[in-house]
Amino acid sequence: MITWTPAARAEWERFVARPRPDLATSGADALEVLEDLRRHVEFEAATAGLQTLTAEDVRRLLTRLGPVEPAPEITTPAPSARGEPSLRRAPALWLALLGVVLPALTLLIELTTGMCAATFFDPVPTLGHVLLAAFVPVANGVALYTILRRDARRRTALSWANAFALGVTLFYATLFLPLLLPGLLTVVFFGWGLLPLSPLLAVVATLFIRNHLRRLGTGLDDPLPGGWRGLALAALAVALAEAPSWITRSALRLAVSDVPAEQRRGLAWLRALGDTDILLRECYGRTRGAQEMDLVAWLITGGPRVTPERAREVYYRVTGTPFNAVPAPRVRTARGAFAALNEWTWDTDQGGEQVGGRVKGLSLHASRLDAVVEPDAVVAYWEWVLEFRNSSAQAREARAQILLPPGGVVSRLTLWVNGEEREAAFAGRAQTRQAYQEVAIRQRRDPVLVTTAGPDRVLMQCFPVPADGGLMRVRLGVTAPLPLTAADAATLRWPCFAERNFTIAEDFRHALWVESPGELRPLGPELRAEQPRPGFAAARGQVREDALANGVCQVRLARPAGVNRVWTADSRSDRGGYVTGTFTATRPFQPSRVVLVLDGSRPMASAWPDVATALDGLPANSEIALLFAGDEPTVLADAAVLDATQRTALRSQVAALRAAGGRDNVPALMRAWELVAEKPDAAIVWVHAAQPVLLSSAEALIQAYGRRSRGPRVFSVQTKPGPNRVLEQFDGIPAVQSVTRRGSLAEDLRQLFQGWSADQATLRLELEHVNEQPVAEPGLREASPHLARLWASAEARRLHAAKKTEAAVRLAAAYQLVTPASGAVVLETQEQYDRHGLQPADPMMVPAIPEPRTASLLICAAAVWLLLKRRRHTA
Amino acid sequence: MNDYFDNWTVQVRKGLLDLCVLQALAEREQYGYELVKHLVALPGMGVTEGTLYPLLSRLRVQGLVRTRLEESPEGPARKYYALTEEGRRALVLMKAYLEKLNAVATRDRNPGGRP
């Protein structure tokens, strides 16, 4: 510890008093400097071995220290003082305008209005693109600011950023190259159109900024680091942002190739690496002008784009989901940021025979399903009242494919026009469609059309559902036999949507009600049993759309055991007569060969365990073959009678199958036909998911069945409800039938296979037209006219299959039925009906709930006759 | 002519002083007395302690160096100086600039010797 004498302290104070003011203005901390100097003096004293510092010592040491001269502070001098090339205000302003303001403004306008995306192509389809485009004004802005401040410390980082921004602007300048000339012309002639020129102007500005960066700091023309590497990094970033698009579009082109190997490779790529959102955008298509302007699409795929139709097909093959079953991709459009594509897409399926994509603004507003059951005849009649609402700005067509209860037929169609009910005219299929298309599409008036769309399926379309919140109300009447699950029990299934182009809100409920003079029991918790009046049982409930579609709200009904024959008077036939139904125990169908065709589509993945389990139930003596409908059909097992070991092996093989995308089942069905054609009593069991897209022509199969309508039977077992474009092709072919789904897939398959056992007789209602009224006997009951409708429906299908179309149409029209040969159409005025040669159904003769029996009708008619006679008498 | 040259060297030395301090600290951390003695001993620099302490203080205020005090059993507490990241970057720029300047300033633009 050094001790300072008072004189030494005074000497020190005199010394430090002199430089203190200079130190204060030099940029140094004066107190710190003085403290450092004092410490230095003490160091010197300690080195010299001094314990006490005298004034003399201090003077001596301070002399050695030299004068305290603060070094001049290095500050940022005025540009002129530095002698460096300066960026003057005017050029800086231009660079800021072209390199910062214009790119930022362009990006902002494109993001908020989607001007380019809606008209030509989407320059910023992903967040990655947005970040890349946003980087340009940011990098240029920071560089300009730094240049103006002459701060050379971040020169290297700014050089990298500038090179990266240059790479991005070069990419966008190339992208906008096709719009360059139109942009220039609009600037010249109209004074606007700078936006398409923005990327090119940004390239120029970025290059100028780079030049100024080069001279930043040294004032010399110094090379900047990271130039090429920054550009390479930008190219990499652009490639990364564009990679999903490039891979998807390239693979898409392969997938639509005519070469099967390329097709398979394209599908494999798309399934593994494809971007489903990009694929979905391709499904919605673009205008021709927009396609021609998309230079990137040309560069990376080497040609014009794949058509939306082909893209839709590929989308299904890749995902196993039709493009219209998922929400439309959201894009920025001129009508608003991030609007759904279908908001501006024209409904191309209007008036056509496809349900098509979801239509914006169209929704199901109300749905009411009433059913009455006739336990004696095991027949039911449903009335489905549907109300559609359209909140969009233009009139829309509501379309739906409706799955009918097995064996069902549409027997009534009503439309409410200005609050009044209008009944449909039933006539030839082509005649009703033509009337609908003329009235709906050309005159834009109120018609409804119902035609068949495959076994147990109808297509309903109604137009126009008025715009701006308008409602349209229709009623569909369905008559169907109830499938017998035992000699004394049957099951009632509800009609449901297989496919639709309108929205059903998540909280929407269908109101269901069923009544029977016999016993009934709901099979699920959705419906509750009640007794509306003595002797009648009912079930009622409000169910969600998925519950209705999945068939979980089925109702079990008791069939009176003593009834073995039913009859009804046939008032529709020219020749009068009666229709009788006899419950007959029939010999089961026993196929000598069963070919199982398994759909390999993605939704089947969860079905393999059920299918594998059900294989045990196949008849022991039948030959079994197994076909897998993959990207191409594969025979997993040749037709042979299998022993227990072989069945176990087959089960393992099925359980190990891999499902992917949406597979074309038609080639596999054709292959199955070839395997069973030689056997007269063979069957194809086609286990499949919904078939929303017809991927190849079924003409060969249709021809095969056309030449042999009682050909090998096809049992279609669909795992989940949904459209079936393949089954639609077999409309009117009796050999093709849908298997009613009641429970799990394994259970339903087991029941189907068990029904083929020799010891299992099946009870069937055999319908027959007779001239004489059946003689009263025990077990005979009178039934409603629905019995006659079911007979007429079967007869019309038989006539249609036998190519007697005219007779089939006449019969269907007389009984007011929608069959493969006939349709139902409701028009607005009698004049429209007359012009199309149609006769609407008499409201007194349409089925209703409850259905009036013949006797009741006679009593009503007598009452009316008496009333009229009395009035006349009074007058 | 000698006066002129002397004045010029003073200017050069003043300009280079910051660089010398940063360069000395780039090698390792040093305490004030040691650092000053090292700089004073640099041949041709002709710098005194009285000039260096204000310079060190200014560099600290500008964020190019940082300091810490450490008690010493052999005498007064030692004040250690070290380069900050910014000081390191500034040193790189200074050296690059000096190199470039030297090359530009001493380059013979007419190697052939003809006027």
PDB file of N, CA, C and O in Angstrom, chain B residues 10-70:
ATOM      1  N   VAL B  10       3.943  12.112 -37.412  1.00  0.00           N
ATOM      2  CA  VAL B  10       3.055  12.333 -36.254  1.00  0.00           C
ATOM      3  C   VAL B  10       1.612  12.007 -36.644  1.00  0.00           C
ATOM      4  O   VAL B  10       0.875  11.328 -35.929  1.00  0.00           O
ATOM      5  N   GLN B  11       1.244  12.515 -37.816  1.00  0.00           N
ATOM      6  CA  GLN B  11      -0.139  12.267 -38.291  1.00  0.00           C
ATOM      7  C   GLN B  11      -0.381  10.766 -38.476  1.00  0.00           C
ATOM      8  O   GLN B  11      -1.410  10.240 -38.074  1.00  0.00           O
ATOM      9  N   VAL B  12       0.597  10.103 -39.094  1.00  0.00           N
ATOM     10  CA  VAL B  12       0.447   8.661 -39.338  1.00  0.00           C
ATOM     11  C   VAL B  12       0.348   7.913 -38.019  1.00  0.00           C
ATOM     12  O   VAL B  12      -0.500   7.035 -37.845  1.00  0.00           O
ATOM     13  N   ARG B  13       1.251   8.269 -37.072  1.00  0.00           N
ATOM     14  CA  ARG B  13       1.259   7.583 -35.774  1.00  0.00           C
ATOM     15  C   ARG B  13      -0.074   7.762 -35.063  1.00  0.00           C
ATOM     16  O   ARG B  13      -0.614   6.817 -34.491  1.00  0.00           O
ATOM     17  N   LYS B  14      -0.578   8.966 -35.129  1.00  0.00           N
ATOM     18  CA  LYS B  14      -1.880   9.245 -34.481  1.00  0.00           C
ATOM     19  C   LYS B  14      -2.973   8.372 -35.088  1.00  0.00           C
ATOM     20  O   LYS B  14      -3.794   7.799 -34.393  1.00  0.00           O
ATOM     21  N   GLY B  15      -2.909   8.266 -36.407  1.00  0.00           N
ATOM     22  CA  GLY B  15      -3.932   7.480 -37.111  1.00  0.00           C
ATOM     23  C   GLY B  15      -3.831   6.009 -36.799  1.00  0.00           C
ATOM     24  O   GLY B  15      -4.842   5.314 -36.784  1.00  0.00           O
ATOM     25  N   LEU B  16      -2.577   5.562 -36.545  1.00  0.00           N
ATOM     26  CA  LEU B  16      -2.388   4.129 -36.360  1.00  0.00           C
ATOM     27  C   LEU B  16      -2.507   3.665 -34.917  1.00  0.00           C
ATOM     28  O   LEU B  16      -2.508   2.472 -34.646  1.00  0.00           O
ATOM     29  N   LEU B  17      -2.579   4.653 -33.999  1.00  0.00           N
ATOM     30  CA  LEU B  17      -2.545   4.304 -32.582  1.00  0.00           C
ATOM     31  C   LEU B  17      -3.699   3.367 -32.184  1.00  0.00           C
ATOM     32  O   LEU B  17      -3.484   2.372 -31.478  1.00  0.00           O
ATOM     33  N   ASP B  18      -4.897   3.673 -32.642  1.00  0.00           N
ATOM     34  CA  ASP B  18      -6.069   2.823 -32.325  1.00  0.00           C
ATOM     35  C   ASP B  18      -5.808   1.392 -32.784  1.00  0.00           C
ATOM     36  O   ASP B  18      -6.073   0.436 -32.060  1.00  0.00           O
ATOM     37  N   LEU B  19      -5.284   1.284 -34.023  1.00  0.00           N
ATOM     38  CA  LEU B  19      -5.023  -0.034 -34.590  1.00  0.00           C
ATOM     39  C   LEU B  19      -4.017  -0.800 -33.739  1.00  0.00           C
ATOM     40  O   LEU B  19      -4.212  -1.990 -33.459  1.00  0.00           O
ATOM     41  N   CYS B  20      -2.949  -0.074 -33.285  1.00  0.00           N
ATOM     42  CA  CYS B  20      -1.922  -0.739 -32.480  1.00  0.00           C
ATOM     43  C   CYS B  20      -2.500  -1.270 -31.177  1.00  0.00           C
ATOM     44  O   CYS B  20      -2.182  -2.386 -30.741  1.00  0.00           O
ATOM     45  N   VAL B  21      -3.368  -0.488 -30.550  1.00  0.00           N
ATOM     46  CA  VAL B  21      -3.976  -0.920 -29.283  1.00  0.00           C
ATOM     47  C   VAL B  21      -4.838  -2.156 -29.526  1.00  0.00           C
ATOM     48  O   VAL B  21      -4.726  -3.162 -28.812  1.00  0.00           O
ATOM     49  N   LEU B  22      -5.676  -2.086 -30.539  1.00  0.00           N
ATOM     50  CA  LEU B  22      -6.584  -3.210 -30.810  1.00  0.00           C
ATOM     51  C   LEU B  22      -5.779  -4.460 -31.179  1.00  0.00           C
ATOM     52  O   LEU B  22      -6.122  -5.573 -30.773  1.00  0.00           O
ATOM     53  N   GLN B  23      -4.713  -4.279 -31.957  1.00  0.00           N
ATOM     54  CA  GLN B  23      -3.883  -5.409 -32.383  1.00  0.00           C
ATOM     55  C   GLN B  23      -3.218  -6.062 -31.173  1.00  0.00           C
ATOM     56  O   GLN B  23      -3.171  -7.291 -31.063  1.00  0.00           O
ATOM     57  N   ALA B  24      -2.716  -5.196 -30.238  1.00  0.00           N
ATOM     58  CA  ALA B  24      -2.055  -5.725 -29.040  1.00  0.00           C
ATOM     59  C   ALA B  24      -3.026  -6.549 -28.206  1.00  0.00           C
ATOM     60  O   ALA B  24      -2.682  -7.624 -27.706  1.00  0.00           O
ATOM     61  N   LEU B  25      -4.268  -6.066 -28.126  1.00  0.00           N
ATOM     62  CA  LEU B  25      -5.262  -6.779 -27.320  1.00  0.00           C
ATOM     63  C   LEU B  25      -5.830  -7.993 -28.062  1.00  0.00           C
ATOM     64  O   LEU B  25      -6.408  -8.878 -27.439  1.00  0.00           O
ATOM     65  N   ALA B  26      -5.665  -8.017 -29.392  1.00  0.00           N
ATOM     66  CA  ALA B  26      -6.187  -9.153 -30.163  1.00  0.00           C
ATOM     67  C   ALA B  26      -5.415 -10.417 -29.804  1.00  0.00           C
ATOM     68  O   ALA B  26      -5.944 -11.518 -29.883  1.00  0.00           O
ATOM     69  N   GLU B  27      -4.136 -10.239 -29.415  1.00  0.00           N
ATOM     70  CA  GLU B  27      -3.315 -11.409 -29.092  1.00  0.00           C
ATOM     71  C   GLU B  27      -3.735 -12.010 -27.750  1.00  0.00           C
ATOM     72  O   GLU B  27      -3.907 -13.210 -27.629  1.00  0.00           O
ATOM     73  N   ARG B  28      -3.939 -11.155 -26.754  1.00  0.00           N
ATOM     74  CA  ARG B  28      -4.399 -11.645 -25.441  1.00  0.00           C
ATOM     75  C   ARG B  28      -4.855 -10.473 -24.589  1.00  0.00           C
ATOM     76  O   ARG B  28      -4.582  -9.314 -24.911  1.00  0.00           O
ATOM     77  N   GLU B  29      -5.543 -10.817 -23.511  1.00  0.00           N
ATOM     78  CA  GLU B  29      -5.982  -9.807 -22.548  1.00  0.00           C
ATOM     79  C   GLU B  29      -4.742  -9.288 -21.791  1.00  0.00           C
ATOM     80  O   GLU B  29      -3.850 -10.060 -21.467  1.00  0.00           O
ATOM     81  N   GLN B  30      -4.678  -7.985 -21.539  1.00  0.00           N
ATOM     82  CA  GLN B  30      -3.513  -7.430 -20.823  1.00  0.00           C
ATOM     83  C   GLN B  30      -3.991  -6.397 -19.800  1.00  0.00           C
ATOM     84  O   GLN B  30      -5.004  -5.734 -20.025  1.00  0.00           O
ATOM     85  N   TYR B  31      -3.235  -6.290 -18.704  1.00  0.00           N
ATOM     86  CA  TYR B  31      -3.626  -5.245 -17.760  1.00  0.00           C
ATOM     87  C   TYR B  31      -2.959  -3.936 -18.156  1.00  0.00           C
ATOM     88  O   TYR B  31      -1.951  -3.908 -18.881  1.00  0.00           O
ATOM     89  N   GLY B  32      -3.529  -2.826 -17.717  1.00  0.00           N
ATOM     90  CA  GLY B  32      -3.197  -1.502 -18.212  1.00  0.00           C
ATOM     91  C   GLY B  32      -1.707  -1.178 -18.237  1.00  0.00           C
ATOM     92  O   GLY B  32      -1.166  -0.790 -19.287  1.00  0.00           O
ATOM     93  N   TYR B  33      -1.038  -1.407 -17.116  1.00  0.00           N
ATOM     94  CA  TYR B  33       0.373  -1.039 -17.018  1.00  0.00           C
ATOM     95  C   TYR B  33       1.198  -1.816 -18.043  1.00  0.00           C
ATOM     96  O   TYR B  33       2.019  -1.269 -18.759  1.00  0.00           O
ATOM     97  N   GLU B  34       0.903  -3.129 -18.107  1.00  0.00           N
ATOM     98  CA  GLU B  34       1.621  -4.012 -19.019  1.00  0.00           C
ATOM     99  C   GLU B  34       1.399  -3.579 -20.472  1.00  0.00           C
ATOM    100  O   GLU B  34       2.335  -3.484 -21.269  1.00  0.00           O
ATOM    101  N   LEU B  35       0.113  -3.278 -20.784  1.00  0.00           N
ATOM    102  CA  LEU B  35      -0.259  -2.889 -22.144  1.00  0.00           C
ATOM    103  C   LEU B  35       0.441  -1.588 -22.537  1.00  0.00           C
ATOM    104  O   LEU B  35       1.018  -1.472 -23.622  1.00  0.00           O
ATOM    105  N   VAL B  36       0.411  -0.640 -21.607  1.00  0.00           N
ATOM    106  CA  VAL B  36       1.004   0.664 -21.895  1.00  0.00           C
ATOM    107  C   VAL B  36       2.496   0.544 -22.101  1.00  0.00           C
ATOM    108  O   VAL B  36       3.071   1.111 -23.029  1.00  0.00           O
ATOM    109  N   LYS B  37       3.141  -0.254 -21.261  1.00  0.00           N
ATOM    110  CA  LYS B  37       4.586  -0.450 -21.399  1.00  0.00           C
ATOM    111  C   LYS B  37       4.915  -1.077 -22.750  1.00  0.00           C
ATOM    112  O   LYS B  37       5.882  -0.718 -23.401  1.00  0.00           O
ATOM    113  N   HIS B  38       4.041  -2.038 -23.151  1.00  0.00           N
ATOM    114  CA  HIS B  38       4.262  -2.708 -24.438  1.00  0.00           C
ATOM    115  C   HIS B  38       4.152  -1.717 -25.598  1.00  0.00           C
ATOM    116  O   HIS B  38       4.986  -1.706 -26.500  1.00  0.00           O
ATOM    117  N   LEU B  39       3.120  -0.853 -25.534  1.00  0.00           N
ATOM    118  CA  LEU B  39       2.877   0.092 -26.625  1.00  0.00           C
ATOM    119  C   LEU B  39       3.962   1.163 -26.670  1.00  0.00           C
ATOM    120  O   LEU B  39       4.420   1.569 -27.738  1.00  0.00           O
ATOM    121  N   VAL B  40       4.383   1.600 -25.465  1.00  0.00           N
ATOM    122  CA  VAL B  40       5.426   2.639 -25.393  1.00  0.00           C
ATOM    123  C   VAL B  40       6.724   2.103 -26.005  1.00  0.00           C
ATOM    124  O   VAL B  40       7.470   2.829 -26.660  1.00  0.00           O
ATOM    125  N   ALA B  41       6.915   0.795 -25.807  1.00  0.00           N
ATOM    126  CA  ALA B  41       8.144   0.187 -26.307  1.00  0.00           C
ATOM    127  C   ALA B  41       8.126  -0.095 -27.808  1.00  0.00           C
ATOM    128  O   ALA B  41       9.147  -0.509 -28.359  1.00  0.00           O
ATOM    129  N   LEU B  42       6.965   0.107 -28.482  1.00  0.00           N
ATOM    130  CA  LEU B  42       6.900  -0.182 -29.924  1.00  0.00           C
ATOM    131  C   LEU B  42       7.813   0.775 -30.670  1.00  0.00           C
ATOM    132  O   LEU B  42       7.694   1.997 -30.524  1.00  0.00           O
ATOM    133  N   PRO B  43       8.740   0.250 -31.469  1.00  0.00           N
ATOM    134  CA  PRO B  43       9.668   1.152 -32.161  1.00  0.00           C
ATOM    135  C   PRO B  43       8.961   2.008 -33.205  1.00  0.00           C
ATOM    136  O   PRO B  43       8.056   1.518 -33.890  1.00  0.00           O
ATOM    137  N   GLY B  44       9.308   3.270 -33.239  1.00  0.00           N
ATOM    138  CA  GLY B  44       8.773   4.178 -34.265  1.00  0.00           C
ATOM    139  C   GLY B  44       7.464   4.813 -33.895  1.00  0.00           C
ATOM    140  O   GLY B  44       7.002   5.728 -34.566  1.00  0.00           O
ATOM    141  N   MET B  45       6.849   4.331 -32.789  1.00  0.00           N
ATOM    142  CA  MET B  45       5.534   4.875 -32.462  1.00  0.00           C
ATOM    143  C   MET B  45       5.663   6.167 -31.660  1.00  0.00           C
ATOM    144  O   MET B  45       4.840   7.061 -31.791  1.00  0.00           O
ATOM    145  N   GLY B  46       6.698   6.246 -30.776  1.00  0.00           N
ATOM    146  CA  GLY B  46       6.956   7.458 -30.009  1.00  0.00           C
ATOM    147  C   GLY B  46       5.772   7.928 -29.203  1.00  0.00           C
ATOM    148  O   GLY B  46       5.451   9.104 -29.163  1.00  0.00           O
ATOM    149  N   VAL B  47       5.131   6.982 -28.539  1.00  0.00           N
ATOM    150  CA  VAL B  47       3.926   7.311 -27.792  1.00  0.00           C
ATOM    151  C   VAL B  47       4.240   7.296 -26.291  1.00  0.00           C
ATOM    152  O   VAL B  47       5.116   6.584 -25.853  1.00  0.00           O
ATOM    153  N   THR B  48       3.512   8.130 -25.545  1.00  0.00           N
ATOM    154  CA  THR B  48       3.743   8.176 -24.098  1.00  0.00           C
ATOM    155  C   THR B  48       2.514   7.664 -23.361  1.00  0.00           C
ATOM    156  O   THR B  48       1.427   7.576 -23.930  1.00  0.00           O
ATOM    157  N   GLU B  49       2.736   7.341 -22.065  1.00  0.00           N
ATOM    158  CA  GLU B  49       1.646   6.829 -21.246  1.00  0.00           C
ATOM    159  C   GLU B  49       0.502   7.833 -21.162  1.00  0.00           C
ATOM    160  O   GLU B  49      -0.670   7.468 -21.143  1.00  0.00           O
ATOM    161  N   GLY B  50       0.867   9.106 -21.109  1.00  0.00           N
ATOM    162  CA  GLY B  50      -0.131  10.183 -20.981  1.00  0.00           C
ATOM    163  C   GLY B  50      -1.086  10.212 -22.153  1.00  0.00           C
ATOM    164  O   GLY B  50      -2.221  10.673 -22.039  1.00  0.00           O
ATOM    165  N   THR B  51      -0.666   9.732 -23.293  1.00  0.00           N
ATOM    166  CA  THR B  51      -1.529   9.700 -24.477  1.00  0.00           C
ATOM    167  C   THR B  51      -2.379   8.428 -24.496  1.00  0.00           C
ATOM    168  O   THR B  51      -3.503   8.442 -24.986  1.00  0.00           O
ATOM    169  N   LEU B  52      -1.777   7.340 -23.976  1.00  0.00           N
ATOM    170  CA  LEU B  52      -2.442   6.045 -24.122  1.00  0.00           C
ATOM    171  C   LEU B  52      -3.664   5.871 -23.213  1.00  0.00           C
ATOM    172  O   LEU B  52      -4.675   5.285 -23.613  1.00  0.00           O
ATOM    173  N   TYR B  53      -3.565   6.360 -21.969  1.00  0.00           N
ATOM    174  CA  TYR B  53      -4.705   6.150 -21.059  1.00  0.00           C
ATOM    175  C   TYR B  53      -5.991   6.818 -21.559  1.00  0.00           C
ATOM    176  O   TYR B  53      -7.058   6.184 -21.533  1.00  0.00           O
ATOM    177  N   PRO B  54      -5.942   8.063 -22.057  1.00  0.00           N
ATOM    178  CA  PRO B  54      -7.186   8.637 -22.613  1.00  0.00           C
ATOM    179  C   PRO B  54      -7.699   7.810 -23.798  1.00  0.00           C
ATOM    180  O   PRO B  54      -8.900   7.635 -23.971  1.00  0.00           O
ATOM    181  N   LEU B  55      -6.766   7.295 -24.608  1.00  0.00           N
ATOM    182  CA  LEU B  55      -7.172   6.502 -25.773  1.00  0.00           C
ATOM    183  C   LEU B  55      -7.885   5.222 -25.326  1.00  0.00           C
ATOM    184  O   LEU B  55      -8.945   4.854 -25.855  1.00  0.00           O
ATOM    185  N   LEU B  56      -7.317   4.541 -24.321  1.00  0.00           N
ATOM    186  CA  LEU B  56      -7.940   3.303 -23.816  1.00  0.00           C
ATOM    187  C   LEU B  56      -9.336   3.587 -23.265  1.00  0.00           C
ATOM    188  O   LEU B  56     -10.288   2.820 -23.485  1.00  0.00           O
ATOM    189  N   SER B  57      -9.443   4.711 -22.565  1.00  0.00           N
ATOM    190  CA  SER B  57     -10.758   5.068 -22.008  1.00  0.00           C
ATOM    191  C   SER B  57     -11.774   5.296 -23.128  1.00  0.00           C
ATOM    192  O   SER B  57     -12.912   4.846 -23.056  1.00  0.00           O
ATOM    193  N   ARG B  58     -11.310   6.008 -24.185  1.00  0.00           N
ATOM    194  CA  ARG B  58     -12.229   6.293 -25.282  1.00  0.00           C
ATOM    195  C   ARG B  58     -12.669   4.986 -25.979  1.00  0.00           C
ATOM    196  O   ARG B  58     -13.837   4.801 -26.309  1.00  0.00           O
ATOM    197  N   LEU B  59     -11.722   4.080 -26.171  1.00  0.00           N
ATOM    198  CA  LEU B  59     -12.062   2.811 -26.829  1.00  0.00           C
ATOM    199  C   LEU B  59     -13.068   2.010 -25.998  1.00  0.00           C
ATOM    200  O   LEU B  59     -13.936   1.317 -26.522  1.00  0.00           O
ATOM    201  N   ARG B  60     -12.918   2.145 -24.673  1.00  0.00           N
ATOM    202  CA  ARG B  60     -13.880   1.453 -23.810  1.00  0.00           C
ATOM    203  C   ARG B  60     -15.273   2.081 -23.958  1.00  0.00           C
ATOM    204  O   ARG B  60     -16.279   1.375 -24.095  1.00  0.00           O
ATOM    205  N   VAL B  61     -15.292   3.433 -23.965  1.00  0.00           N
ATOM    206  CA  VAL B  61     -16.580   4.135 -24.105  1.00  0.00           C
ATOM    207  C   VAL B  61     -17.233   3.785 -25.450  1.00  0.00           C
ATOM    208  O   VAL B  61     -18.440   3.608 -25.539  1.00  0.00           O
ATOM    209  N   GLN B  62     -16.396   3.604 -26.469  1.00  0.00           N
ATOM    210  CA  GLN B  62     -16.937   3.284 -27.807  1.00  0.00           C
ATOM    211  C   GLN B  62     -17.299   1.811 -27.962  1.00  0.00           C
ATOM    212  O   GLN B  62     -17.811   1.396 -28.997  1.00  0.00           O
ATOM    213  N   GLY B  63     -17.006   1.026 -26.945  1.00  0.00           N
ATOM    214  CA  GLY B  63     -17.440  -0.380 -26.971  1.00  0.00           C
ATOM    215  C   GLY B  63     -16.486  -1.298 -27.710  1.00  0.00           C
ATOM    216  O   GLY B  63     -16.838  -2.438 -27.998  1.00  0.00           O
ATOM    217  N   LEU B  64     -15.270  -0.822 -27.993  1.00  0.00           N
ATOM    218  CA  LEU B  64     -14.328  -1.683 -28.723  1.00  0.00           C
ATOM    219  C   LEU B  64     -13.491  -2.545 -27.770  1.00  0.00           C
ATOM    220  O   LEU B  64     -12.988  -3.585 -28.174  1.00  0.00           O
ATOM    221  N   VAL B  65     -13.314  -2.051 -26.536  1.00  0.00           N
ATOM    222  CA  VAL B  65     -12.632  -2.879 -25.524  1.00  0.00           C
ATOM    223  C   VAL B  65     -13.498  -2.916 -24.267  1.00  0.00           C
ATOM    224  O   VAL B  65     -14.371  -2.081 -24.066  1.00  0.00           O
ATOM    225  N   ARG B  66     -13.226  -3.931 -23.472  1.00  0.00           N
ATOM    226  CA  ARG B  66     -13.913  -4.015 -22.175  1.00  0.00           C
ATOM    227  C   ARG B  66     -12.848  -4.175 -21.085  1.00  0.00           C
ATOM    228  O   ARG B  66     -11.732  -4.623 -21.376  1.00  0.00           O
ATOM    229  N   THR B  67     -13.194  -3.791 -19.864  1.00  0.00           N
ATOM    230  CA  THR B  67     -12.211  -3.834 -18.773  1.00  0.00           C
ATOM    231  C   THR B  67     -12.761  -4.597 -17.589  1.00  0.00           C
ATOM    232  O   THR B  67     -13.967  -4.764 -17.448  1.00  0.00           O
ATOM    233  N   ARG B  68     -11.829  -5.050 -16.756  1.00  0.00           N
ATOM    234  CA  ARG B  68     -12.219  -5.657 -15.470  1.00  0.00           C
ATOM    235  C   ARG B  68     -11.087  -5.414 -14.484  1.00  0.00           C
ATOM    236  O   ARG B  68      -9.908  -5.327 -14.885  1.00  0.00           O
ATOM    237  N   LEU B  69     -11.434  -5.268 -13.211  1.00  0.00           N
ATOM    238  CA  LEU B  69     -10.422  -5.014 -12.169  1.00  0.00           C
ATOM    239  C   LEU B  69     -10.121  -6.301 -11.434  1.00  0.00           C
ATOM    240  O   LEU B  69     -11.020  -7.093 -11.172  1.00  0.00           O
ATOM    241  N   GLU B  70      -8.867  -6.510 -11.157  1.00  0.00           N
ATOM    242  CA  GLU B  70      -8.511  -7.715 -10.412  1.00  0.00           C
ATOM    243  C   GLU B  70      -7.497  -7.319  -9.350  1.00  0.00           C
ATOM    244  O   GLU B  70      -6.482  -6.656  -9.663  1.00  0.00           O
TER     245      GLU B  70
END
